[in-house]
Amino acid sequence: MFIILYYDVSEKRCSKMLKKCRAYLQWVQNSVFEGNLTESQLKRLISVLAKIVNEEEGDSLIIYKFESQRYTDRIVVGKDKKSDINFI
Amino acid sequence: MKETIYIFNSGRIQRKDNTLFFESEDGTNKFLPVENIKEIFVFGEVDFNKRILEFLTTKEIIVHFFNFYDYYIGSFYPREHYNSGYMILKQALAYEAINKRLKIARCFVEGAAKNSLKILKYYNRRGQNLSSIIEEIESYLQEIECQESIETLMHVEGKIKQSYYGAFKNIINNSDFTFEKRTKKPPKDYLNALISFSNSLIYTYCLSEIYQTHLDPRMGFLHATNFRRFSLNLDIAEIFKPVIGDRTIFAVLNKGIIDSKDFDNNLNGIILKPSGCRKFLEVLQERLNQTIKHSTLKREVSYRRLIRLECYKIEKFLMEYYEYKPFVMDW
């Protein structure tokens, strides 16, 4: 399924989140990621990230999941920082 | 669905922040999500170190290497992660029992022939005159059942392939791509170069799928097990060459995605240029991700998945649960 993930965490934990997310998803913008994962991969990712997120300090993590991208439309204004990683 | 990465650029791939990092010569850097990678195809000049191989092993990512002429040179096949002495024993016993080996080898040839026929019949309906070739292959199909040795079976397979390739010039409506006869090492014309490239890719996809099962790729049934490289992937690929590879070839040529300018013929033989190679892979990847309704599973499966399902069917056959029936396109 297609995932859009974004987080807003304290500066201290930013790089931690970035590194973990990079291993599963593709970086799109600062603190925004996209990619295709399976249900189990997503569960693993959430459990890893949940350990970093600190609710008391106001951190939040939001994940959108879509069965398919069929009824979605991706509109980009300005530079699209997401690049093709299947063919490099 | 894990993804496949194709590397054409030259550069360095390394482990960084517990994921893969590709640093290309032109200065562009990319992080690759390691948890979501199934395999990597390397066409460019890429530097590796042992640390990354270790990392790829733990993540069970297989890496296929191709040389400058787009020839398959080998794979980094991480240590087996599905260890099963039981399965290897069953596989070896089936290889030794000539009846069982013949049975399964016949299925591979039969699957390849039936899938080829499906394609020919499709183009026949579209007005290409292929009925004589279809009849020829259908008569060879009858012969498969009564072959009592692998050698004669391979001979029948060769005859089927020859008639099948003979139909290519009718299907492809581009005068640059004519077909005289199958030539390899090196291919002598454009079409042969494309077929060779496509086949070597299908072999590697099959190898990647076998890696995900308990089967041992060194033990083939149709292609004899010897001191060569892997052979089971060559067997399974027979079924999928027409279904995936050849149909992609027709698509890229008939839609004009690849033409004679995408080949390099200044060398001894003819090879695909990197640009053509990339264009072909893009279309092939699209085909692999395309889904079809599976008639027995009653759900959508991708072409890529079909290869894995074929491996599972072979496992089931070796464990004597089910009779093995090769995958045949039913549309």
PDB file of C-alpha atoms in Angstrom, chain B residues 40-330:
ATOM      1  CA  ILE B  40      19.692  -4.574  -7.197  1.00  0.00           C
ATOM      2  CA  PHE B  41      20.761  -4.755 -10.827  1.00  0.00           C
ATOM      3  CA  VAL B  42      24.153  -3.185 -11.439  1.00  0.00           C
ATOM      4  CA  PHE B  43      24.978  -2.032 -14.968  1.00  0.00           C
ATOM      5  CA  GLY B  44      27.295   0.848 -14.131  1.00  0.00           C
ATOM      6  CA  GLU B  45      30.732   0.818 -12.581  1.00  0.00           C
ATOM      7  CA  VAL B  46      29.847   0.653  -8.926  1.00  0.00           C
ATOM      8  CA  ASP B  47      32.249   0.376  -5.999  1.00  0.00           C
ATOM      9  CA  PHE B  48      31.423  -1.991  -3.200  1.00  0.00           C
ATOM     10  CA  ASN B  49      33.055  -2.857   0.063  1.00  0.00           C
ATOM     11  CA  LYS B  50      32.713  -5.806   2.375  1.00  0.00           C
ATOM     12  CA  ARG B  51      30.679  -3.876   4.892  1.00  0.00           C
ATOM     13  CA  ILE B  52      27.928  -3.348   2.379  1.00  0.00           C
ATOM     14  CA  LEU B  53      27.921  -6.987   1.339  1.00  0.00           C
ATOM     15  CA  GLU B  54      27.480  -7.898   4.988  1.00  0.00           C
ATOM     16  CA  PHE B  55      24.610  -5.472   5.248  1.00  0.00           C
ATOM     17  CA  LEU B  56      22.998  -6.795   2.061  1.00  0.00           C
ATOM     18  CA  THR B  57      23.260 -10.309   3.462  1.00  0.00           C
ATOM     19  CA  THR B  58      21.422  -9.403   6.643  1.00  0.00           C
ATOM     20  CA  LYS B  59      18.744  -7.677   4.597  1.00  0.00           C
ATOM     21  CA  GLU B  60      18.613 -10.616   2.143  1.00  0.00           C
ATOM     22  CA  ILE B  61      19.115  -8.453  -0.918  1.00  0.00           C
ATOM     23  CA  ILE B  62      20.496 -10.157  -3.980  1.00  0.00           C
ATOM     24  CA  VAL B  63      22.706  -8.150  -6.368  1.00  0.00           C
ATOM     25  CA  HIS B  64      22.998  -8.994 -10.066  1.00  0.00           C
ATOM     26  CA  PHE B  65      25.943  -7.707 -12.071  1.00  0.00           C
ATOM     27  CA  PHE B  66      26.081  -7.035 -15.800  1.00  0.00           C
ATOM     28  CA  ASN B  67      29.174  -6.076 -17.723  1.00  0.00           C
ATOM     29  CA  PHE B  68      29.757  -3.301 -20.239  1.00  0.00           C
ATOM     30  CA  TYR B  69      28.174  -5.391 -22.999  1.00  0.00           C
ATOM     31  CA  ASP B  70      25.079  -6.037 -20.850  1.00  0.00           C
ATOM     32  CA  TYR B  71      26.100  -9.645 -20.369  1.00  0.00           C
ATOM     33  CA  TYR B  72      25.185 -11.254 -17.112  1.00  0.00           C
ATOM     34  CA  ILE B  73      28.382 -11.774 -15.155  1.00  0.00           C
ATOM     35  CA  GLY B  74      27.056 -13.065 -11.877  1.00  0.00           C
ATOM     36  CA  SER B  75      25.197 -12.372  -8.697  1.00  0.00           C
ATOM     37  CA  PHE B  76      25.989 -11.664  -5.126  1.00  0.00           C
ATOM     38  CA  TYR B  77      23.879 -14.468  -3.699  1.00  0.00           C
ATOM     39  CA  PRO B  78      23.729 -13.900   0.076  1.00  0.00           C
ATOM     40  CA  ARG B  79      23.866 -16.982   2.241  1.00  0.00           C
ATOM     41  CA  GLU B  80      20.705 -19.055   2.107  1.00  0.00           C
ATOM     42  CA  HIS B  81      18.198 -17.818   4.619  1.00  0.00           C
ATOM     43  CA  TYR B  82      15.645 -20.546   4.034  1.00  0.00           C
ATOM     44  CA  ASN B  83      17.660 -23.573   4.987  1.00  0.00           C
ATOM     45  CA  SER B  84      16.003 -26.869   4.416  1.00  0.00           C
ATOM     46  CA  GLY B  85      17.925 -30.107   4.165  1.00  0.00           C
ATOM     47  CA  TYR B  86      14.628 -31.827   3.568  1.00  0.00           C
ATOM     48  CA  MET B  87      13.894 -29.810   0.439  1.00  0.00           C
ATOM     49  CA  ILE B  88      17.394 -30.251  -0.983  1.00  0.00           C
ATOM     50  CA  LEU B  89      17.142 -33.989  -0.429  1.00  0.00           C
ATOM     51  CA  LYS B  90      13.758 -34.108  -2.172  1.00  0.00           C
ATOM     52  CA  GLN B  91      15.115 -32.054  -5.036  1.00  0.00           C
ATOM     53  CA  ALA B  92      18.153 -34.293  -5.455  1.00  0.00           C
ATOM     54  CA  LEU B  93      16.051 -37.453  -5.263  1.00  0.00           C
ATOM     55  CA  ALA B  94      13.701 -36.118  -7.927  1.00  0.00           C
ATOM     56  CA  TYR B  95      16.703 -35.337 -10.102  1.00  0.00           C
ATOM     57  CA  GLU B  96      18.073 -38.853  -9.688  1.00  0.00           C
ATOM     58  CA  ALA B  97      14.742 -40.605 -10.355  1.00  0.00           C
ATOM     59  CA  ILE B  98      14.665 -40.298 -14.134  1.00  0.00           C
ATOM     60  CA  ASN B  99      10.869 -40.624 -14.358  1.00  0.00           C
ATOM     61  CA  LYS B 100      10.296 -37.816 -11.949  1.00  0.00           C
ATOM     62  CA  ARG B 101      12.950 -35.655 -13.559  1.00  0.00           C
ATOM     63  CA  LEU B 102      11.465 -36.244 -17.002  1.00  0.00           C
ATOM     64  CA  LYS B 103       7.991 -35.454 -15.746  1.00  0.00           C
ATOM     65  CA  ILE B 104       8.997 -32.095 -14.393  1.00  0.00           C
ATOM     66  CA  ALA B 105      11.280 -31.307 -17.356  1.00  0.00           C
ATOM     67  CA  ARG B 106       8.417 -32.077 -19.760  1.00  0.00           C
ATOM     68  CA  CYS B 107       6.276 -29.604 -17.835  1.00  0.00           C
ATOM     69  CA  PHE B 108       8.809 -26.823 -18.398  1.00  0.00           C
ATOM     70  CA  VAL B 109       8.937 -27.491 -22.131  1.00  0.00           C
ATOM     71  CA  GLU B 110       5.173 -27.844 -22.296  1.00  0.00           C
ATOM     72  CA  GLY B 111       4.632 -24.589 -20.388  1.00  0.00           C
ATOM     73  CA  ALA B 112       7.033 -22.727 -22.664  1.00  0.00           C
ATOM     74  CA  ALA B 113       5.392 -24.151 -25.802  1.00  0.00           C
ATOM     75  CA  LYS B 114       1.841 -23.460 -24.648  1.00  0.00           C
ATOM     76  CA  ASN B 115       2.648 -19.903 -23.675  1.00  0.00           C
ATOM     77  CA  SER B 116       4.365 -19.342 -27.015  1.00  0.00           C
ATOM     78  CA  LEU B 117       1.273 -20.676 -28.734  1.00  0.00           C
ATOM     79  CA  LYS B 118      -0.955 -18.283 -26.803  1.00  0.00           C
ATOM     80  CA  ILE B 119       1.104 -15.377 -28.099  1.00  0.00           C
ATOM     81  CA  LEU B 120       1.104 -16.634 -31.670  1.00  0.00           C
ATOM     82  CA  LYS B 121      -2.660 -17.195 -31.556  1.00  0.00           C
ATOM     83  CA  TYR B 122      -3.166 -13.682 -30.244  1.00  0.00           C
ATOM     84  CA  TYR B 123      -1.259 -12.178 -33.170  1.00  0.00           C
ATOM     85  CA  ASN B 124      -2.971 -14.594 -35.544  1.00  0.00           C
ATOM     86  CA  ARG B 125      -6.326 -13.160 -34.479  1.00  0.00           C
ATOM     87  CA  ARG B 126      -4.902  -9.721 -35.159  1.00  0.00           C
ATOM     88  CA  GLY B 127      -4.446 -10.585 -38.798  1.00  0.00           C
ATOM     89  CA  GLN B 128      -0.858 -11.855 -38.930  1.00  0.00           C
ATOM     90  CA  ASN B 129      -0.740 -15.078 -40.860  1.00  0.00           C
ATOM     91  CA  LEU B 130       0.789 -17.511 -38.415  1.00  0.00           C
ATOM     92  CA  SER B 131      -1.479 -20.545 -38.704  1.00  0.00           C
ATOM     93  CA  SER B 132       1.184 -22.758 -40.335  1.00  0.00           C
ATOM     94  CA  ILE B 133       3.616 -22.072 -37.481  1.00  0.00           C
ATOM     95  CA  ILE B 134       0.888 -22.657 -34.904  1.00  0.00           C
ATOM     96  CA  GLU B 135       0.126 -26.052 -36.450  1.00  0.00           C
ATOM     97  CA  GLU B 136       3.809 -26.914 -36.477  1.00  0.00           C
ATOM     98  CA  ILE B 137       4.220 -26.146 -32.778  1.00  0.00           C
ATOM     99  CA  GLU B 138       1.009 -27.977 -31.930  1.00  0.00           C
ATOM    100  CA  SER B 139       2.351 -31.111 -33.590  1.00  0.00           C
ATOM    101  CA  TYR B 140       5.611 -30.816 -31.634  1.00  0.00           C
ATOM    102  CA  LEU B 141       3.532 -30.403 -28.482  1.00  0.00           C
ATOM    103  CA  GLN B 142       2.183 -33.930 -29.021  1.00  0.00           C
ATOM    104  CA  GLU B 143       5.739 -35.247 -29.158  1.00  0.00           C
ATOM    105  CA  ILE B 144       6.715 -33.899 -25.740  1.00  0.00           C
ATOM    106  CA  GLU B 145       4.719 -36.514 -23.870  1.00  0.00           C
ATOM    107  CA  CYS B 146       6.474 -39.499 -25.474  1.00  0.00           C
ATOM    108  CA  GLN B 147      10.096 -38.322 -25.057  1.00  0.00           C
ATOM    109  CA  GLU B 148      11.921 -40.796 -22.854  1.00  0.00           C
ATOM    110  CA  SER B 149      15.189 -38.944 -22.309  1.00  0.00           C
ATOM    111  CA  ILE B 150      16.245 -35.412 -21.494  1.00  0.00           C
ATOM    112  CA  GLU B 151      18.342 -35.190 -24.676  1.00  0.00           C
ATOM    113  CA  THR B 152      15.455 -35.928 -27.022  1.00  0.00           C
ATOM    114  CA  LEU B 153      13.219 -33.653 -24.981  1.00  0.00           C
ATOM    115  CA  MET B 154      15.687 -30.822 -25.442  1.00  0.00           C
ATOM    116  CA  HIS B 155      15.756 -31.583 -29.128  1.00  0.00           C
ATOM    117  CA  VAL B 156      11.969 -31.144 -29.323  1.00  0.00           C
ATOM    118  CA  GLU B 157      12.296 -27.952 -27.319  1.00  0.00           C
ATOM    119  CA  GLY B 158      14.850 -26.674 -29.814  1.00  0.00           C
ATOM    120  CA  LYS B 159      12.512 -27.366 -32.707  1.00  0.00           C
ATOM    121  CA  ILE B 160       9.649 -25.558 -30.970  1.00  0.00           C
ATOM    122  CA  LYS B 161      11.891 -22.554 -30.280  1.00  0.00           C
ATOM    123  CA  GLN B 162      13.036 -22.474 -33.892  1.00  0.00           C
ATOM    124  CA  SER B 163       9.501 -22.344 -35.292  1.00  0.00           C
ATOM    125  CA  TYR B 164       8.471 -19.877 -32.629  1.00  0.00           C
ATOM    126  CA  TYR B 165      11.307 -17.483 -33.376  1.00  0.00           C
ATOM    127  CA  GLY B 166      10.473 -17.845 -37.059  1.00  0.00           C
ATOM    128  CA  ALA B 167       7.159 -16.106 -36.341  1.00  0.00           C
ATOM    129  CA  PHE B 168       8.867 -13.041 -34.852  1.00  0.00           C
ATOM    130  CA  LYS B 169       9.426 -11.346 -38.194  1.00  0.00           C
ATOM    131  CA  ASN B 170       5.661 -11.466 -38.862  1.00  0.00           C
ATOM    132  CA  ILE B 171       4.752 -10.080 -35.460  1.00  0.00           C
ATOM    133  CA  ILE B 172       7.249  -7.236 -35.456  1.00  0.00           C
ATOM    134  CA  ASN B 173       6.381  -4.628 -38.048  1.00  0.00           C
ATOM    135  CA  ASN B 174       9.764  -2.993 -38.304  1.00  0.00           C
ATOM    136  CA  SER B 175      12.050  -3.869 -41.173  1.00  0.00           C
ATOM    137  CA  ASP B 176      15.171  -3.199 -39.067  1.00  0.00           C
ATOM    138  CA  PHE B 177      14.272  -6.130 -36.878  1.00  0.00           C
ATOM    139  CA  THR B 178      14.302  -9.190 -39.058  1.00  0.00           C
ATOM    140  CA  PHE B 179      15.053 -12.633 -37.816  1.00  0.00           C
ATOM    141  CA  GLU B 180      17.350 -15.023 -39.653  1.00  0.00           C
ATOM    142  CA  LYS B 181      18.345 -17.443 -36.946  1.00  0.00           C
ATOM    143  CA  ARG B 182      19.080 -17.362 -33.255  1.00  0.00           C
ATOM    144  CA  THR B 183      22.663 -16.218 -32.692  1.00  0.00           C
ATOM    145  CA  LYS B 184      24.349 -15.814 -29.332  1.00  0.00           C
ATOM    146  CA  LYS B 185      27.688 -14.845 -27.884  1.00  0.00           C
ATOM    147  CA  PRO B 186      27.681 -12.325 -29.509  1.00  0.00           C
ATOM    148  CA  PRO B 187      24.268 -11.752 -31.137  1.00  0.00           C
ATOM    149  CA  LYS B 188      24.560 -10.915 -34.841  1.00  0.00           C
ATOM    150  CA  ASP B 189      21.478  -8.761 -35.336  1.00  0.00           C
ATOM    151  CA  TYR B 190      19.273  -6.333 -33.432  1.00  0.00           C
ATOM    152  CA  LEU B 191      16.533  -8.764 -32.585  1.00  0.00           C
ATOM    153  CA  ASN B 192      18.948 -11.408 -31.326  1.00  0.00           C
ATOM    154  CA  ALA B 193      20.630  -8.840 -29.127  1.00  0.00           C
ATOM    155  CA  LEU B 194      17.291  -7.903 -27.641  1.00  0.00           C
ATOM    156  CA  ILE B 195      16.246 -11.531 -27.103  1.00  0.00           C
ATOM    157  CA  SER B 196      19.556 -12.334 -25.416  1.00  0.00           C
ATOM    158  CA  PHE B 197      19.261  -9.353 -23.113  1.00  0.00           C
ATOM    159  CA  SER B 198      15.652 -10.108 -22.254  1.00  0.00           C
ATOM    160  CA  ASN B 199      16.383 -13.774 -21.552  1.00  0.00           C
ATOM    161  CA  SER B 200      19.325 -13.020 -19.294  1.00  0.00           C
ATOM    162  CA  LEU B 201      17.065 -10.705 -17.294  1.00  0.00           C
ATOM    163  CA  ILE B 202      14.346 -13.343 -16.952  1.00  0.00           C
ATOM    164  CA  TYR B 203      16.994 -15.777 -15.660  1.00  0.00           C
ATOM    165  CA  THR B 204      18.015 -13.348 -12.971  1.00  0.00           C
ATOM    166  CA  TYR B 205      14.444 -12.554 -11.929  1.00  0.00           C
ATOM    167  CA  CYS B 206      13.843 -16.290 -11.560  1.00  0.00           C
ATOM    168  CA  LEU B 207      17.033 -16.618  -9.519  1.00  0.00           C
ATOM    169  CA  SER B 208      15.869 -13.850  -7.187  1.00  0.00           C
ATOM    170  CA  GLU B 209      12.553 -15.606  -6.689  1.00  0.00           C
ATOM    171  CA  ILE B 210      14.192 -18.974  -6.055  1.00  0.00           C
ATOM    172  CA  TYR B 211      16.269 -17.278  -3.370  1.00  0.00           C
ATOM    173  CA  GLN B 212      13.022 -16.522  -1.548  1.00  0.00           C
ATOM    174  CA  THR B 213      12.064 -20.206  -1.439  1.00  0.00           C
ATOM    175  CA  HIS B 214      13.627 -23.379  -0.081  1.00  0.00           C
ATOM    176  CA  LEU B 215      14.656 -24.588  -3.510  1.00  0.00           C
ATOM    177  CA  ASP B 216      18.292 -24.873  -4.480  1.00  0.00           C
ATOM    178  CA  PRO B 217      19.023 -23.014  -7.736  1.00  0.00           C
ATOM    179  CA  ARG B 218      21.985 -25.273  -8.517  1.00  0.00           C
ATOM    180  CA  MET B 219      19.761 -28.263  -9.192  1.00  0.00           C
ATOM    181  CA  GLY B 220      17.801 -27.946 -12.416  1.00  0.00           C
ATOM    182  CA  PHE B 221      15.706 -30.621 -14.063  1.00  0.00           C
ATOM    183  CA  LEU B 222      15.613 -29.804 -17.746  1.00  0.00           C
ATOM    184  CA  HIS B 223      19.031 -28.178 -17.756  1.00  0.00           C
ATOM    185  CA  ALA B 224      21.438 -30.717 -16.360  1.00  0.00           C
ATOM    186  CA  THR B 225      23.071 -30.094 -13.022  1.00  0.00           C
ATOM    187  CA  ASN B 226      26.806 -29.838 -13.504  1.00  0.00           C
ATOM    188  CA  PHE B 227      29.698 -27.711 -12.438  1.00  0.00           C
ATOM    189  CA  ARG B 228      28.288 -24.683 -14.186  1.00  0.00           C
ATOM    190  CA  ARG B 229      26.375 -21.932 -12.494  1.00  0.00           C
ATOM    191  CA  PHE B 230      22.765 -22.085 -11.422  1.00  0.00           C
ATOM    192  CA  SER B 231      20.394 -24.110 -13.547  1.00  0.00           C
ATOM    193  CA  LEU B 232      16.976 -24.269 -11.871  1.00  0.00           C
ATOM    194  CA  ASN B 233      16.380 -20.633 -12.751  1.00  0.00           C
ATOM    195  CA  LEU B 234      17.021 -21.479 -16.406  1.00  0.00           C
ATOM    196  CA  ASP B 235      14.295 -24.128 -16.207  1.00  0.00           C
ATOM    197  CA  ILE B 236      11.697 -21.874 -14.628  1.00  0.00           C
ATOM    198  CA  ALA B 237      12.622 -19.061 -17.001  1.00  0.00           C
ATOM    199  CA  GLU B 238      11.548 -21.217 -19.958  1.00  0.00           C
ATOM    200  CA  ILE B 239       7.933 -20.770 -18.919  1.00  0.00           C
ATOM    201  CA  PHE B 240       8.255 -17.025 -18.440  1.00  0.00           C
ATOM    202  CA  LYS B 241      10.380 -16.059 -21.427  1.00  0.00           C
ATOM    203  CA  PRO B 242       7.338 -15.841 -23.723  1.00  0.00           C
ATOM    204  CA  VAL B 243       4.975 -14.503 -21.051  1.00  0.00           C
ATOM    205  CA  ILE B 244       7.176 -11.668 -19.814  1.00  0.00           C
ATOM    206  CA  GLY B 245      10.239 -11.235 -22.014  1.00  0.00           C
ATOM    207  CA  ASP B 246       8.969 -11.779 -25.542  1.00  0.00           C
ATOM    208  CA  ARG B 247       5.789  -9.794 -25.019  1.00  0.00           C
ATOM    209  CA  THR B 248       7.882  -6.889 -23.776  1.00  0.00           C
ATOM    210  CA  ILE B 249      10.086  -7.170 -26.863  1.00  0.00           C
ATOM    211  CA  PHE B 250       7.024  -6.953 -29.135  1.00  0.00           C
ATOM    212  CA  ALA B 251       5.706  -4.007 -27.147  1.00  0.00           C
ATOM    213  CA  VAL B 252       8.909  -1.951 -27.282  1.00  0.00           C
ATOM    214  CA  LEU B 253       9.417  -2.618 -30.990  1.00  0.00           C
ATOM    215  CA  ASN B 254       5.850  -2.218 -32.205  1.00  0.00           C
ATOM    216  CA  LYS B 255       5.330   0.944 -30.195  1.00  0.00           C
ATOM    217  CA  GLY B 256       8.656   2.293 -31.442  1.00  0.00           C
ATOM    218  CA  ILE B 257      10.140   2.710 -27.974  1.00  0.00           C
ATOM    219  CA  ILE B 258      13.343   1.036 -29.115  1.00  0.00           C
ATOM    220  CA  ASP B 259      14.668   1.308 -32.649  1.00  0.00           C
ATOM    221  CA  SER B 260      17.911   0.564 -34.452  1.00  0.00           C
ATOM    222  CA  LYS B 261      19.510   3.732 -33.026  1.00  0.00           C
ATOM    223  CA  ASP B 262      19.464   2.143 -29.590  1.00  0.00           C
ATOM    224  CA  PHE B 263      22.004  -0.471 -30.618  1.00  0.00           C
ATOM    225  CA  ASP B 264      25.737  -0.367 -30.985  1.00  0.00           C
ATOM    226  CA  ASN B 265      27.161  -2.363 -33.857  1.00  0.00           C
ATOM    227  CA  ASN B 266      30.718  -1.118 -33.911  1.00  0.00           C
ATOM    228  CA  LEU B 267      31.764  -4.071 -31.839  1.00  0.00           C
ATOM    229  CA  ASN B 268      32.133  -7.667 -32.833  1.00  0.00           C
ATOM    230  CA  GLY B 269      28.439  -8.332 -32.411  1.00  0.00           C
ATOM    231  CA  ILE B 270      25.507  -6.092 -31.703  1.00  0.00           C
ATOM    232  CA  ILE B 271      24.648  -4.865 -28.248  1.00  0.00           C
ATOM    233  CA  LEU B 272      22.107  -2.542 -26.719  1.00  0.00           C
ATOM    234  CA  LYS B 273      23.319   0.935 -25.849  1.00  0.00           C
ATOM    235  CA  PRO B 274      22.815   2.015 -22.234  1.00  0.00           C
ATOM    236  CA  SER B 275      19.926   4.228 -23.378  1.00  0.00           C
ATOM    237  CA  GLY B 276      18.162   1.327 -25.063  1.00  0.00           C
ATOM    238  CA  CYS B 277      18.905  -0.932 -22.156  1.00  0.00           C
ATOM    239  CA  ARG B 278      17.258   1.488 -19.785  1.00  0.00           C
ATOM    240  CA  LYS B 279      14.218   1.984 -21.985  1.00  0.00           C
ATOM    241  CA  PHE B 280      13.751  -1.762 -22.212  1.00  0.00           C
ATOM    242  CA  LEU B 281      14.072  -2.212 -18.460  1.00  0.00           C
ATOM    243  CA  GLU B 282      11.512   0.490 -17.779  1.00  0.00           C
ATOM    244  CA  VAL B 283       8.944  -1.293 -19.927  1.00  0.00           C
ATOM    245  CA  LEU B 284       9.903  -4.668 -18.490  1.00  0.00           C
ATOM    246  CA  GLN B 285       9.534  -3.404 -14.931  1.00  0.00           C
ATOM    247  CA  GLU B 286       6.100  -2.078 -15.794  1.00  0.00           C
ATOM    248  CA  ARG B 287       5.126  -5.492 -17.126  1.00  0.00           C
ATOM    249  CA  LEU B 288       6.419  -7.232 -13.998  1.00  0.00           C
ATOM    250  CA  ASN B 289       4.315  -4.971 -11.782  1.00  0.00           C
ATOM    251  CA  GLN B 290       1.226  -5.377 -13.923  1.00  0.00           C
ATOM    252  CA  THR B 291      -1.393  -7.569 -12.277  1.00  0.00           C
ATOM    253  CA  ILE B 292      -3.674 -10.230 -13.664  1.00  0.00           C
ATOM    254  CA  LYS B 293      -6.554 -12.140 -12.159  1.00  0.00           C
ATOM    255  CA  HIS B 294      -5.179 -15.526 -11.168  1.00  0.00           C
ATOM    256  CA  SER B 295      -7.644 -18.239 -12.122  1.00  0.00           C
ATOM    257  CA  THR B 296      -7.065 -20.562  -9.138  1.00  0.00           C
ATOM    258  CA  LEU B 297      -6.116 -18.038  -6.475  1.00  0.00           C
ATOM    259  CA  LYS B 298      -9.055 -15.824  -7.473  1.00  0.00           C
ATOM    260  CA  ARG B 299      -7.177 -12.630  -6.804  1.00  0.00           C
ATOM    261  CA  GLU B 300      -4.928 -10.143  -8.512  1.00  0.00           C
ATOM    262  CA  VAL B 301      -1.285 -11.159  -8.771  1.00  0.00           C
ATOM    263  CA  SER B 302       1.587  -9.439 -10.536  1.00  0.00           C
ATOM    264  CA  TYR B 303       3.638 -11.130 -13.221  1.00  0.00           C
ATOM    265  CA  ARG B 304       6.564 -11.001 -10.847  1.00  0.00           C
ATOM    266  CA  ARG B 305       4.550 -12.915  -8.273  1.00  0.00           C
ATOM    267  CA  LEU B 306       3.733 -15.604 -10.825  1.00  0.00           C
ATOM    268  CA  ILE B 307       7.393 -16.603 -10.903  1.00  0.00           C
ATOM    269  CA  ARG B 308       7.382 -17.135  -7.146  1.00  0.00           C
ATOM    270  CA  LEU B 309       4.132 -19.096  -7.339  1.00  0.00           C
ATOM    271  CA  GLU B 310       5.818 -21.345  -9.879  1.00  0.00           C
ATOM    272  CA  CYS B 311       8.618 -22.035  -7.378  1.00  0.00           C
ATOM    273  CA  TYR B 312       6.046 -22.918  -4.731  1.00  0.00           C
ATOM    274  CA  LYS B 313       4.321 -25.288  -7.140  1.00  0.00           C
ATOM    275  CA  ILE B 314       7.620 -27.056  -7.763  1.00  0.00           C
ATOM    276  CA  GLU B 315       8.205 -27.331  -4.020  1.00  0.00           C
ATOM    277  CA  LYS B 316       4.751 -28.834  -3.577  1.00  0.00           C
ATOM    278  CA  PHE B 317       5.452 -31.306  -6.348  1.00  0.00           C
ATOM    279  CA  LEU B 318       8.770 -32.347  -4.841  1.00  0.00           C
ATOM    280  CA  MET B 319       7.074 -32.882  -1.492  1.00  0.00           C
ATOM    281  CA  GLU B 320       4.468 -34.965  -3.318  1.00  0.00           C
ATOM    282  CA  TYR B 321       1.496 -32.846  -2.393  1.00  0.00           C
ATOM    283  CA  TYR B 322       0.318 -31.877  -5.847  1.00  0.00           C
ATOM    284  CA  GLU B 323       0.955 -32.729  -9.450  1.00  0.00           C
ATOM    285  CA  TYR B 324       2.988 -30.004 -11.111  1.00  0.00           C
ATOM    286  CA  LYS B 325       1.233 -28.116 -13.874  1.00  0.00           C
ATOM    287  CA  PRO B 326       3.143 -25.283 -15.538  1.00  0.00           C
ATOM    288  CA  PHE B 327       1.657 -21.815 -15.665  1.00  0.00           C
ATOM    289  CA  VAL B 328      -0.122 -21.179 -18.939  1.00  0.00           C
ATOM    290  CA  MET B 329      -1.616 -17.827 -19.804  1.00  0.00           C
ATOM    291  CA  ASP B 330      -5.387 -18.140 -19.983  1.00  0.00           C
TER     292      ASP B 330
END
